[in-house]
C-alpha positions as a Markdown table, in Angstrom:
| # | Residue | x | y | z |
|---|---|---|---|---|
| 1 | Met | -45.2 | 10.0 | -42.0 |
| 2 | Ser | -41.2 | 10.3 | -41.8 |
| 3 | Tyr | -38.4 | 11.9 | -40.0 |
| 4 | Ser | -39.4 | 15.1 | -38.0 |
| 5 | Gly | -36.3 | 16.1 | -36.6 |
| 6 | Glu | -34.5 | 15.8 | -33.1 |
| 7 | Asn | -33.5 | 17.5 | -30.0 |
| 8 | Lys | -30.7 | 16.8 | -27.6 |
| 9 | Tyr | -32.3 | 13.4 | -26.5 |
| 10 | Phe | -34.4 | 11.6 | -29.0 |
| 11 | Ser | -34.6 | 11.7 | -32.8 |
| 12 | Phe | -38.5 | 11.8 | -33.8 |
| 13 | Arg | -40.1 | 10.0 | -36.8 |
| 14 | Asp | -43.6 | 8.1 | -37.9 |
| 15 | Gly | -45.2 | 8.8 | -34.4 |
| 16 | Tyr | -42.5 | 7.7 | -32.2 |
| 17 | Cys | -39.1 | 8.9 | -30.9 |
| 18 | Glu | -36.0 | 7.1 | -30.1 |
| 19 | Ser | -32.9 | 8.0 | -28.1 |
| 20 | Leu | -30.1 | 9.6 | -30.1 |
| 21 | Pro | -27.0 | 7.1 | -30.5 |
| 22 | Asn | -24.8 | 7.5 | -27.5 |
| 23 | Val | -27.6 | 9.4 | -25.6 |
| 24 | Thr | -28.6 | 7.9 | -22.4 |
| 25 | Val | -32.2 | 9.1 | -21.3 |
| 26 | Ser | -32.3 | 9.5 | -17.6 |
| 27 | Ser | -35.4 | 10.0 | -15.1 |
| 28 | Ser | -34.9 | 13.8 | -15.2 |
| 29 | Asp | -34.9 | 13.8 | -18.9 |
| 30 | Ala | -38.0 | 11.3 | -19.2 |
| 31 | Ala | -39.7 | 14.1 | -16.7 |
| 32 | Glu | -38.7 | 16.9 | -19.2 |
| 33 | Phe | -40.4 | 15.0 | -21.9 |
| 34 | Gly | -43.5 | 14.6 | -19.9 |
| 35 | Arg | -43.6 | 18.3 | -19.3 |
| 36 | Thr | -43.3 | 19.0 | -22.8 |
| 37 | Ile | -45.9 | 16.8 | -24.1 |
| 38 | Ser | -48.4 | 17.8 | -21.6 |
| 39 | Arg | -49.0 | 20.9 | -23.8 |
| 40 | Phe | -50.7 | 19.1 | -26.2 |
| 41 | Phe | -53.2 | 16.5 | -24.5 |
| 42 | Arg | -55.3 | 16.6 | -21.6 |
| 43 | Arg | -55.4 | 13.1 | -20.3 |
| 44 | Phe | -52.8 | 10.5 | -20.8 |
| 45 | Ser | -52.3 | 6.7 | -20.9 |
| 46 | Val | -48.7 | 5.8 | -20.2 |
| 47 | Gly | -47.5 | 2.1 | -20.3 |
| 48 | Cys | -44.4 | 0.0 | -21.0 |
| 49 | Asp | -43.6 | -3.6 | -22.2 |
| 50 | Gly | -41.6 | -4.6 | -19.1 |
| 51 | Phe | -40.0 | -3.8 | -15.9 |
| 52 | Ser | -36.7 | -2.5 | -17.5 |
| 53 | Asn | -38.1 | 0.9 | -18.2 |
| 54 | Met | -39.9 | 1.4 | -15.2 |
| 55 | His | -38.0 | 4.4 | -14.0 |
| 56 | Ile | -38.6 | 6.1 | -17.5 |
| 57 | Leu | -42.2 | 5.3 | -17.2 |
| 58 | Tyr | -43.0 | 6.8 | -13.9 |
| 59 | Ala | -40.4 | 9.9 | -14.8 |
| 60 | Val | -42.7 | 10.7 | -17.6 |
| 61 | Cys | -45.6 | 10.4 | -15.5 |
| 62 | Cys | -44.5 | 12.5 | -13.2 |
| 63 | Gly | -43.7 | 15.2 | -15.4 |
| 64 | Leu | -47.1 | 15.0 | -16.9 |
| 65 | Ser | -48.5 | 15.0 | -13.4 |
| 66 | Glu | -46.5 | 18.0 | -12.1 |
| 67 | Cys | -48.1 | 20.1 | -14.9 |
| 68 | Gly | -51.6 | 19.1 | -13.9 |
| 69 | Arg | -52.3 | 16.3 | -16.2 |
| 70 | Asp | -54.3 | 13.1 | -15.0 |
| 71 | Val | -52.3 | 10.0 | -16.2 |
| 72 | Tyr | -53.2 | 6.1 | -16.1 |
| 73 | Val | -50.2 | 4.1 | -16.0 |
| 74 | Cys | -50.0 | 0.3 | -16.9 |
| 75 | Glu | -46.4 | -0.9 | -15.6 |
| 76 | Asn | -46.2 | -4.1 | -17.7 |
| 77 | Thr | -48.4 | -4.9 | -20.9 |
| 78 | Asp | -48.2 | -5.4 | -24.6 |
| 79 | Leu | -48.5 | -2.6 | -27.1 |
| 80 | Pro | -51.6 | -4.5 | -28.6 |
| 81 | Ser | -53.5 | -4.9 | -25.2 |
| 82 | Phe | -52.2 | -1.1 | -24.5 |
| 83 | Lys | -53.8 | 0.3 | -27.6 |
| 84 | Phe | -57.3 | -1.3 | -27.0 |
| 85 | Gly | -57.4 | 0.0 | -23.4 |
| 86 | Met | -57.0 | 3.5 | -24.4 |
| 87 | Pro | -61.0 | 4.5 | -25.2 |
| 88 | Leu | -61.8 | 2.7 | -22.1 |
| 89 | Leu | -59.7 | 5.1 | -20.2 |
| 90 | Ser | -61.2 | 8.2 | -22.1 |
| 91 | Ala | -57.4 | 8.8 | -22.6 |
| 92 | Asp | -56.7 | 11.5 | -25.8 |
| 93 | Cys | -52.9 | 10.3 | -25.6 |
| 94 | Gly | -51.2 | 7.2 | -25.4 |
| 95 | Ile | -47.6 | 6.8 | -24.4 |
| 96 | Phe | -45.8 | 3.5 | -24.8 |
| 97 | Ile | -42.1 | 3.0 | -23.5 |
| 98 | Ser | -40.2 | 0.1 | -24.9 |
| 99 | Gly | -36.9 | -0.6 | -26.2 |
| 100 | Glu | -33.7 | -2.2 | -24.4 |
| 101 | Asn | -30.5 | -0.9 | -25.9 |
| 102 | Cys | -32.4 | 2.1 | -27.6 |
| 103 | Leu | -35.2 | 3.6 | -25.6 |
| 104 | Lys | -38.5 | 4.2 | -28.0 |
| 105 | Ile | -41.3 | 6.2 | -27.0 |
| 106 | Ser | -44.4 | 5.6 | -29.0 |
| 107 | Ile | -47.1 | 8.5 | -29.2 |
| 108 | Phe | -50.7 | 7.9 | -29.9 |
| 109 | Asn | -53.7 | 10.1 | -30.4 |
| 110 | Glu | -57.5 | 9.2 | -29.1 |
| 111 | Ser | -57.8 | 7.1 | -32.0 |
| 112 | Gly | -55.1 | 5.1 | -31.8 |
| 113 | Phe | -53.1 | 6.0 | -34.6 |
| 114 | Pro | -49.6 | 7.3 | -34.5 |
| 115 | Val | -49.8 | 11.3 | -33.9 |
| 116 | Ser | -48.9 | 13.2 | -37.0 |
| 117 | Ser | -45.2 | 14.3 | -38.2 |
| 118 | Lys | -46.8 | 18.1 | -37.9 |
| 119 | Leu | -47.6 | 17.3 | -34.3 |
| 120 | Leu | -44.1 | 15.8 | -33.7 |
| 121 | Thr | -42.5 | 18.7 | -35.1 |
| 122 | Glu | -44.4 | 20.8 | -32.7 |
| 123 | Ile | -43.5 | 18.8 | -29.7 |
| 124 | Ile | -39.8 | 19.1 | -30.7 |
| 125 | Lys | -39.8 | 22.8 | -30.9 |
| 126 | Ala | -41.8 | 23.1 | -27.4 |
| 127 | Glu | -40.5 | 24.0 | -24.0 |
| 128 | Pro | -41.5 | 22.0 | -21.0 |
| 129 | Ala | -44.5 | 23.6 | -19.5 |
| 130 | Asp | -44.7 | 25.2 | -16.0 |
| 131 | Thr | -45.3 | 23.0 | -13.1 |
| 132 | Val | -48.6 | 24.0 | -11.1 |
| 133 | Glu | -49.9 | 24.0 | -7.7 |
| 134 | Lys | -52.4 | 21.2 | -7.8 |
| 135 | Cys | -50.8 | 18.0 | -9.7 |
| 136 | Gly | -52.7 | 15.6 | -11.9 |
| 137 | Lys | -53.6 | 12.3 | -10.4 |
| 138 | Ile | -51.7 | 9.2 | -11.4 |
| 139 | Thr | -53.9 | 6.2 | -11.5 |
| 140 | Ser | -52.8 | 2.3 | -11.8 |
| 141 | Ser | -54.7 | 0.7 | -14.8 |
| 142 | Thr | -55.0 | -3.1 | -15.5 |
| 143 | Ser | -52.9 | -4.3 | -18.5 |
| 144 | Phe | -56.2 | -4.6 | -20.6 |
| 145 | Arg | -54.5 | -8.1 | -22.0 |
| 146 | Ser | -57.4 | -10.3 | -20.7 |
| 147 | Ile | -60.2 | -8.0 | -21.4 |
| 148 | Tyr | -58.4 | -7.7 | -24.9 |
| 149 | Ile | -58.5 | -11.1 | -25.5 |
| 150 | Asp | -61.9 | -11.9 | -24.3 |
| 151 | Asn | -63.2 | -9.1 | -26.8 |
| 152 | Ile | -61.5 | -10.5 | -29.7 |
| 153 | Ala | -62.9 | -14.4 | -28.9 |
| 154 | Asp | -66.1 | -12.7 | -28.4 |
| 155 | Ser | -66.0 | -10.9 | -32.2 |
| 156 | Phe | -65.6 | -14.2 | -34.3 |
| 157 | Ser | -67.4 | -17.5 | -35.0 |
| 158 | Gly | -64.4 | -19.6 | -33.8 |
| 159 | Ala | -64.4 | -18.7 | -30.4 |
| 160 | Gly | -63.3 | -21.2 | -28.3 |
| 161 | Ser | -61.3 | -22.9 | -30.3 |
| 162 | Ser | -57.7 | -22.4 | -31.8 |
| 163 | Ile | -57.2 | -21.9 | -35.4 |
| 164 | Pro | -54.7 | -23.9 | -37.2 |
| 165 | Ala | -51.7 | -21.7 | -38.2 |
| 166 | Gly | -48.0 | -21.2 | -37.2 |
| 167 | Ile | -46.7 | -18.2 | -35.1 |
| 168 | Ser | -43.4 | -16.6 | -35.4 |
| 169 | Cys | -42.6 | -13.4 | -33.5 |
| 170 | Gly | -39.5 | -12.3 | -31.5 |
| 171 | Lys | -41.4 | -11.2 | -28.7 |
| 172 | Arg | -42.6 | -13.5 | -26.2 |
| 173 | Ser | -45.4 | -11.4 | -24.8 |
| 174 | Val | -47.0 | -10.9 | -28.3 |
| 175 | Arg | -46.2 | -14.1 | -29.3 |
| 176 | Ser | -48.3 | -15.7 | -26.6 |
| 177 | Leu | -51.1 | -13.0 | -27.2 |
| 178 | Trp | -51.5 | -14.5 | -30.6 |
| 179 | Leu | -51.5 | -18.0 | -29.2 |
| 180 | Glu | -54.5 | -17.6 | -27.2 |
| 181 | Phe | -56.1 | -18.0 | -30.7 |
| 182 | Phe | -53.8 | -20.0 | -33.0 |
| 183 | Thr | -52.5 | -23.4 | -32.5 |
| 184 | Gly | -48.7 | -22.2 | -33.4 |
| 185 | Glu | -48.2 | -25.7 | -34.9 |
| 186 | Asp | -49.4 | -25.5 | -38.3 |
| 187 | Asp | -47.0 | -25.2 | -41.5 |
| 188 | Ser | -49.4 | -24.7 | -44.0 |
| 189 | Leu | -50.3 | -21.2 | -42.7 |
| 190 | Val | -47.7 | -19.3 | -40.8 |
| 191 | Phe | -48.1 | -15.7 | -39.4 |
| 192 | Gln | -44.9 | -13.8 | -38.9 |
| 193 | Ile | -45.4 | -10.8 | -36.4 |
| 194 | Ser | -43.2 | -7.6 | -35.7 |
| 195 | Asp | -42.3 | -7.5 | -32.0 |
| 196 | Asp | -44.5 | -4.8 | -31.4 |
| 197 | Gly | -47.6 | -6.7 | -32.7 |
| 198 | Gln | -48.5 | -3.7 | -35.2 |
| 199 | Arg | -47.5 | -5.5 | -38.5 |
| 200 | Val | -47.7 | -9.1 | -39.7 |
| 201 | Asn | -46.9 | -11.2 | -42.9 |
| 202 | Ala | -48.1 | -14.6 | -43.5 |
| 203 | Tyr | -46.8 | -17.6 | -45.5 |
| 204 | Ser | -49.3 | -20.2 | -47.0 |
| 205 | Ser | -48.3 | -23.3 | -48.9 |
| 206 | Glu | -51.3 | -22.7 | -51.0 |
| 207 | Thr | -50.7 | -18.8 | -52.1 |
| 208 | Gly | -47.5 | -18.5 | -51.0 |
| 209 | Phe | -46.1 | -15.2 | -49.3 |
| 210 | Ile | -48.8 | -12.9 | -48.0 |
| 211 | Ser | -47.6 | -9.4 | -47.4 |
| 212 | Tyr | -49.2 | -7.1 | -44.6 |
| 213 | Glu | -50.6 | -5.0 | -47.3 |
| 214 | Lys | -52.3 | -8.2 | -49.1 |
| 215 | Leu | -53.9 | -9.1 | -45.5 |
| 216 | Ile | -55.2 | -5.6 | -45.1 |
| 217 | Leu | -56.8 | -5.8 | -48.6 |
| 218 | Ala | -58.1 | -9.1 | -48.3 |
| 219 | Tyr | -60.0 | -7.8 | -45.1 |
| 220 | Ala | -61.0 | -4.6 | -46.9 |
| 221 | Leu | -62.3 | -6.6 | -50.0 |
| 222 | Lys | -64.3 | -8.7 | -46.9 |
| 223 | Leu | -66.1 | -5.6 | -46.0 |
| 224 | Ser | -66.8 | -4.4 | -49.5 |
| 225 | Gln | -68.4 | -7.4 | -50.1 |
| 226 | Gln | -70.7 | -6.8 | -47.5 |
| 227 | Gly | -71.3 | -3.5 | -49.0 |
| 228 | Gln | -69.3 | -1.4 | -46.8 |
| 229 | Ala | -67.1 | 1.6 | -47.6 |
| 230 | Val | -63.3 | 0.9 | -46.7 |
| 231 | Tyr | -61.0 | 3.7 | -45.5 |
| 232 | Leu | -57.4 | 3.2 | -46.2 |
| 233 | Pro | -54.4 | 5.5 | -45.7 |
| 234 | Glu | -53.5 | 7.8 | -48.4 |
| 235 | Asn | -49.8 | 5.7 | -49.0 |
| 236 | Phe | -51.4 | 2.6 | -49.1 |
| 237 | His | -50.7 | 0.8 | -52.0 |
| 238 | Tyr | -52.2 | 2.3 | -55.2 |
| 239 | Ala | -53.1 | -1.2 | -56.6 |
| 240 | Ala | -56.2 | -1.1 | -54.2 |
| 241 | Asp | -57.8 | 1.8 | -56.4 |
| 242 | Phe | -57.7 | -0.5 | -59.5 |
| 243 | Met | -59.2 | -3.7 | -58.5 |
| 244 | Thr | -61.0 | -5.7 | -61.1 |
| 245 | Ser | -64.8 | -5.6 | -61.6 |
| 246 | Glu | -65.3 | -8.9 | -60.0 |
| 247 | Asn | -63.7 | -7.6 | -56.8 |
| 248 | Pro | -64.7 | -3.9 | -56.6 |
| 249 | Leu | -63.7 | -1.8 | -53.4 |
| 250 | Lys | -65.4 | 1.1 | -52.2 |
| 251 | Ile | -62.4 | 3.1 | -51.3 |
| 252 | Lys | -61.9 | 6.3 | -49.3 |
| 253 | Arg | -58.6 | 7.6 | -48.9 |
| 254 | Phe | -57.5 | 9.8 | -45.7 |
| 255 | Ser | -54.2 | 11.5 | -44.5 |
| 256 | Ser | -52.7 | 10.6 | -41.5 |
| 257 | Glu | -51.6 | 14.4 | -41.2 |
| 258 | Gly | -55.4 | 15.7 | -40.7 |
| 259 | Lys | -58.1 | 14.4 | -38.4 |
| 260 | Ile | -59.0 | 10.9 | -38.9 |
| 261 | Pro | -62.4 | 10.2 | -40.1 |
| 262 | Glu | -64.6 | 8.4 | -37.4 |
| 263 | Glu | -65.3 | 6.0 | -40.2 |
| 264 | Ala | -61.9 | 4.9 | -40.4 |
| 265 | Val | -61.6 | 4.6 | -36.6 |
| 266 | Lys | -64.2 | 2.3 | -36.4 |
| 267 | Gln | -62.6 | 0.0 | -38.9 |
| 268 | Arg | -60.6 | -1.9 | -36.4 |
| 269 | Phe | -58.6 | -4.1 | -38.8 |
| 270 | Leu | -56.3 | -0.8 | -39.9 |
| 271 | Leu | -55.0 | -1.0 | -36.1 |
| 272 | Asp | -55.2 | -4.2 | -34.9 |
| 273 | Pro | -53.6 | -7.0 | -36.8 |
| 274 | Leu | -54.5 | -9.8 | -34.4 |
| 275 | Tyr | -58.0 | -9.2 | -34.7 |
| 276 | Met | -58.0 | -8.7 | -38.6 |
| 277 | Cys | -55.9 | -12.3 | -39.2 |
| 278 | Thr | -58.5 | -13.9 | -36.6 |
| 279 | His | -61.3 | -12.7 | -38.9 |
| 280 | Leu | -59.6 | -13.7 | -41.8 |
| 281 | Ala | -58.1 | -17.1 | -40.8 |
| 282 | Asp | -61.3 | -18.3 | -39.1 |
| 283 | Asn | -62.7 | -19.2 | -42.6 |
| 284 | Arg | -59.4 | -20.6 | -44.1 |
| 285 | Gln | -61.1 | -21.3 | -47.6 |
| 286 | Asn | -62.5 | -17.9 | -48.2 |
| 287 | Phe | -59.4 | -16.3 | -47.1 |
| 288 | Phe | -57.4 | -18.0 | -49.5 |
| 289 | Lys | -59.9 | -17.4 | -52.1 |
| 290 | Ser | -59.9 | -13.6 | -51.3 |
| 291 | Val | -55.9 | -13.9 | -51.6 |
| 292 | Lys | -55.7 | -15.4 | -55.0 |
| 293 | Ser | -58.1 | -12.8 | -56.2 |
| 294 | Leu | -56.1 | -9.6 | -55.3 |
| 295 | Pro | -53.9 | -7.9 | -57.8 |
| 296 | Gln | -50.1 | -8.6 | -57.0 |
| 297 | Leu | -48.6 | -6.0 | -54.8 |
| 298 | Ala | -45.0 | -5.1 | -55.0 |
| 299 | Ala | -43.0 | -2.5 | -53.2 |
| 300 | Ala | -38.9 | -1.7 | -53.1 |
| 301 | Lys | -37.8 | 0.6 | -50.5 |
| 302 | Arg | -34.2 | 2.3 | -50.3 |
| 303 | Glu | -32.3 | 4.7 | -48.4 |
| 304 | Ile | -29.9 | 7.1 | -49.8 |
| 305 | Thr | -27.7 | 9.4 | -48.0 |
| 306 | Ile | -27.3 | 13.0 | -49.4 |
| 307 | Asp | -25.5 | 16.4 | -48.7 |
| 308 | Ser | -28.6 | 18.6 | -48.2 |
| 309 | Val | -32.2 | 17.8 | -48.5 |
| 310 | Glu | -33.0 | 21.5 | -49.6 |
| 311 | Asn | -33.8 | 20.8 | -53.0 |
| 312 | Ile | -35.4 | 17.2 | -52.6 |
| 313 | Pro | -39.3 | 16.9 | -52.8 |
| 314 | Cys | -40.0 | 15.2 | -49.4 |
| 315 | Gly | -43.1 | 14.6 | -48.7 |
| 316 | Lys | -44.0 | 13.9 | -52.4 |
| 317 | Thr | -45.8 | 11.0 | -54.1 |
| 318 | Ile | -45.1 | 10.7 | -57.8 |
| 319 | Leu | -47.1 | 8.8 | -60.3 |
| 320 | Glu | -45.3 | 7.3 | -63.2 |
| 321 | Asn | -46.7 | 4.8 | -66.1 |
| 322 | Asp | -45.9 | 1.6 | -63.9 |
| 323 | Gly | -45.8 | 2.6 | -60.7 |
| 324 | Arg | -45.8 | 5.0 | -57.8 |
| 325 | Ile | -42.9 | 6.8 | -56.0 |
| 326 | Ile | -43.1 | 8.2 | -52.4 |
| 327 | Ile | -40.4 | 10.2 | -51.0 |
| 328 | Ser | -39.8 | 10.7 | -47.3 |
| 329 | Arg | -37.2 | 12.1 | -45.2 |
| 330 | Ser | -35.4 | 9.6 | -42.6 |
| 331 | Gly | -32.7 | 11.6 | -41.2 |
| 332 | Lys | -30.9 | 14.8 | -41.2 |
| 333 | Asn | -29.2 | 13.8 | -44.5 |
| 334 | Arg | -31.1 | 10.9 | -45.5 |
| 335 | Ile | -33.8 | 10.1 | -47.8 |
| 336 | Thr | -36.4 | 7.0 | -48.3 |
| 337 | Leu | -37.8 | 6.1 | -51.4 |
| 338 | Leu | -40.6 | 3.8 | -51.5 |
| 339 | Ala | -41.6 | 2.5 | -54.7 |
| 340 | Gln | -45.0 | 0.6 | -55.4 |
| 341 | Ala | -45.8 | -1.5 | -58.4 |
| 342 | Tyr | -47.5 | -4.7 | -59.7 |
| 343 | Ser | -44.3 | -6.7 | -59.8 |
| 344 | Ser | -41.1 | -6.6 | -57.6 |
| 345 | Glu | -38.9 | -6.2 | -60.7 |
| 346 | Thr | -40.6 | -2.8 | -61.9 |
| 347 | Ala | -40.8 | -1.6 | -58.2 |
| 348 | Ala | -37.0 | -2.2 | -57.8 |
| 349 | Glu | -36.3 | -0.8 | -61.3 |
| 350 | Leu | -38.3 | 2.5 | -60.0 |
| 351 | Cys | -36.4 | 2.7 | -56.8 |
| 352 | Ser | -33.2 | 2.6 | -58.6 |
| 353 | Gln | -34.0 | 5.1 | -61.2 |
| 354 | Trp | -35.5 | 7.9 | -58.9 |
| 355 | Ser | -32.3 | 7.1 | -56.5 |
| 356 | Glu | -30.2 | 8.4 | -59.3 |
| 357 | Lys | -32.4 | 11.5 | -60.0 |
| 358 | Leu | -32.3 | 12.4 | -56.3 |
| 359 | Arg | -28.5 | 12.2 | -56.5 |
| 360 | His | -28.0 | 14.2 | -59.3 |
| 361 | Ile | -30.5 | 16.8 | -57.7 |
| 362 | Asp | -28.2 | 16.7 | -54.7 |
| 363 | Ser | -24.9 | 16.8 | -56.9 |
| 364 | Asp | -26.3 | 19.9 | -59.3 |
| 365 | Arg | -26.9 | 21.8 | -55.8 |
| 366 | Asn | -23.4 | 21.5 | -55.0 |
| 367 | Ile | -22.0 | 22.8 | -58.4 |
C-alpha cells in the first residue's frame, strides 16, 4: 500500500488520510468527509485519541448520520482498544481520528486491516452522498479499554503477574496500556512501541535489536510448531519463505488489496502487537531461542523525488539475486524504495542501485 492521491483537504495513503500542509480542516469539511465515505460502508465505529479533535469526531458522525448510516462513537480511546471493539459492534468500517498539528484519519475495514489503496482511490474520487429523510442513529459506546485488557489477560498463562520488560512509548495512553502487562523496569528486554500502538521493536541484552518483522516471524514460528499454517502479507520480508529445515514455516501469502482471508483475520498477532508480545515474552527462554534461530532480516528504505511517475514501475516487486525491491509511490512526485535482504549492507546497496536506476528512467523521459 502507498500514496493514493489527494483532494482539497487530505493526502491519502496506506489506509489513512492526513490534512494537507497549511490546510485547516473545519467541522463542515469533516462532515463532508463523513457524507463521502458513507457511500462505501453500512455501519461505522468512530473514535478519537483525545478531546482536542472532538469537533472533528462529531462532525464526521453527523455527516454519516445525515446519509442514513448508523454510527457508534467513542470520544476518548486508544487505537488498539478501538480496533478490538469494532467486531463487537458489528461495524464494517472503523474511523479513528488522531493528530494535533496534523489531522490524521485512519480507516479500517470490518477485519481491522487498513482499507486498500484501491478503495482509497475510490473515496478520493467520490462525491458526498445526498442527505436522507431518516438519519442514522448515533450511539455512544465504551472505549473498550478495560474489556481489551481483560481479554488479553485471559489469553496467556502469565495472567495476574507483570512480565519483566521495559516499555518505551511517546503516547501516554498506549504506554499505560502496555504497563498493564509489563513491569516497565527491566533493561534486559525493552519494547519500543509506536505512538499509535501498531508497530513495536524490541531490544534484548541477549539477542540485540529485534525488529517488528522478527517479532512477527517469531510468533509465526510458534504457530507453525503447533502445526498451524501462517498467513503473512505479500510484502512481508521474503526471508520468511526460506526458513531452514530446522524451523520450517507453513506460510500462505495474501494481498491487502483483495479480500483478506478469514484465516488471516483470525491470526490476531498480525493486528495486535500487544497481544503478540505478551504471548512471546511470557516465556522468555523460548522467545529468545526462537529469535536466535531466525534468519537475519534487513531492510533499507529510501524516498526519492522525481519529475514524473509516468514511467516508474510503481507497485512492482522486483527480485534480485541478493534481495528484493518493492517500489511504491509516496507522493505526487515521490517514490519510496524498500529493499529487503539478509544483511543491512546488501539492503542499503540495493536501495542505492535502484535509486540511480529510477533517476535514469526519469531523466530519460525528460530528454
